[in-house]
Amino acid sequence: MSGYGVTEVIKMQTSNSQLWSRPRTAEDIGAFVAELRRDSGLTQAQLAQQLDIPRRAVYEIEAGKSTQYVDRLLAVLNLLGGAIELTTRARAPEEDDW
């Protein structure tokens, strides 16, 4: 997708520290999700089961399979000077759903 800076720095820290990233592509988001999943000790199949989605869907997210929506959202944010910041958060025990 045009307009994205090749030199854009994507930072990710894992294992008991705040995790963050400013994704510029679906691949960046996928890498972030994969890292979180691995740090959680889950396989793709286990995550898919917990979300009640096919394992293939988890694979496609982690592989950065682009969707029109994600591409358009990132393009709009880039054009307007915005960004998405991905962070980890503490999850409350009763928090089972979105």
Tab-separated table of C-alpha atoms in Angstrom:
chain	number	residue	atom	x	y	z
A	1	MET	CA	0.000	0.000	0.000
A	2	SER	CA	1.510	3.311	-0.990
A	3	GLY	CA	2.154	6.044	1.513
A	4	TYR	CA	3.619	3.885	4.247
A	5	GLY	CA	7.147	4.708	5.314
A	6	VAL	CA	9.500	1.785	4.875
A	7	THR	CA	11.611	3.081	7.729
A	8	GLU	CA	8.665	3.195	10.159
A	9	VAL	CA	9.865	1.615	13.388
A	10	ILE	CA	7.680	-1.096	14.839
A	11	LYS	CA	8.534	-1.889	18.445
A	12	MET	CA	7.410	-4.948	20.333
A	13	GLN	CA	8.403	-6.077	23.792
A	14	THR	CA	7.084	-9.206	25.357
A	15	SER	CA	7.243	-11.287	28.499
A	16	ASN	CA	6.034	-9.264	31.448
A	17	SER	CA	6.505	-5.820	29.949
A	18	GLN	CA	4.214	-3.448	28.141
A	19	LEU	CA	3.822	-4.425	24.544
A	20	TRP	CA	3.209	-1.805	21.916
A	21	SER	CA	3.348	-1.262	18.247
A	22	ARG	CA	2.250	1.268	15.697
A	23	PRO	CA	1.143	-1.030	12.907
A	24	ARG	CA	1.312	0.203	9.362
A	25	THR	CA	0.176	-3.008	7.664
A	26	ALA	CA	-1.967	-6.067	8.305
A	27	GLU	CA	1.330	-7.973	8.624
A	28	ASP	CA	2.355	-5.770	11.558
A	29	ILE	CA	-0.937	-6.495	13.312
A	30	GLY	CA	-0.560	-10.208	12.612
A	31	ALA	CA	2.953	-10.293	14.058
A	32	PHE	CA	1.694	-8.541	17.178
A	33	VAL	CA	-1.168	-11.034	17.622
A	34	ALA	CA	1.180	-14.001	17.082
A	35	GLU	CA	3.602	-12.688	19.693
A	36	LEU	CA	0.797	-12.171	22.222
A	37	ARG	CA	-0.540	-15.657	21.557
A	38	ARG	CA	2.867	-17.263	22.020
A	39	ASP	CA	3.502	-15.274	25.203
A	40	SER	CA	0.145	-16.526	26.487
A	41	GLY	CA	1.293	-20.103	25.900
A	42	LEU	CA	-1.491	-20.841	23.447
A	43	THR	CA	-1.390	-22.657	20.146
A	44	GLN	CA	-3.351	-21.318	17.201
A	45	ALA	CA	-5.837	-24.155	17.705
A	46	GLN	CA	-6.312	-23.330	21.388
A	47	LEU	CA	-6.862	-19.637	20.651
A	48	ALA	CA	-9.314	-20.488	17.881
A	49	GLN	CA	-11.219	-22.794	20.211
A	50	GLN	CA	-11.464	-20.097	22.894
A	51	LEU	CA	-12.748	-17.605	20.308
A	52	ASP	CA	-15.024	-20.167	18.636
A	53	ILE	CA	-13.497	-19.465	15.234
A	54	PRO	CA	-11.681	-21.763	12.774
A	55	ARG	CA	-7.941	-22.240	13.360
A	56	ARG	CA	-7.479	-21.050	9.784
A	57	ALA	CA	-8.863	-17.641	10.826
A	58	VAL	CA	-6.188	-17.329	13.525
A	59	TYR	CA	-3.535	-18.343	10.995
A	60	GLU	CA	-4.763	-15.735	8.505
A	61	ILE	CA	-4.736	-12.977	11.136
A	62	GLU	CA	-1.192	-13.871	12.201
A	63	ALA	CA	-0.043	-14.174	8.594
A	64	GLY	CA	-1.260	-10.633	7.957
A	65	LYS	CA	-3.782	-11.651	5.374
A	66	SER	CA	-4.983	-8.282	4.328
A	67	THR	CA	-8.628	-7.346	4.266
A	68	GLN	CA	-10.153	-4.420	2.479
A	69	TYR	CA	-11.308	-2.985	5.804
A	70	VAL	CA	-7.863	-3.126	7.428
A	71	ASP	CA	-6.189	-1.695	4.327
A	72	ARG	CA	-8.673	1.166	4.116
A	73	LEU	CA	-8.478	1.918	7.827
A	74	LEU	CA	-4.673	2.085	7.749
A	75	ALA	CA	-4.741	4.229	4.592
A	76	VAL	CA	-7.203	6.701	6.150
A	77	LEU	CA	-5.178	6.936	9.346
A	78	ASN	CA	-1.955	7.414	7.382
A	79	LEU	CA	-3.460	10.166	5.239
A	80	LEU	CA	-4.837	11.970	8.280
A	81	GLY	CA	-1.668	11.580	10.318
A	82	GLY	CA	-3.234	9.110	12.726
A	83	ALA	CA	-1.991	5.791	14.008
A	84	ILE	CA	-3.160	2.703	15.811
A	85	GLU	CA	-1.273	1.811	18.950
A	86	LEU	CA	-1.480	-1.761	20.162
A	87	THR	CA	-0.874	-2.376	23.852
A	88	THR	CA	-1.403	-5.151	26.321
A	89	ARG	CA	-3.730	-4.626	29.213
A	90	ALA	CA	-4.485	-6.378	32.459
A	91	ARG	CA	-7.439	-8.665	32.022
A	92	ALA	CA	-9.970	-8.850	34.836
A	93	PRO	CA	-10.861	-12.425	35.868
A	94	GLU	CA	-14.554	-11.912	35.038
A	95	GLU	CA	-13.738	-10.544	31.601
A	96	ASP	CA	-14.598	-13.488	29.365
A	97	ASP	CA	-15.965	-11.664	26.346
A	98	TRP	CA	-15.197	-8.559	24.363
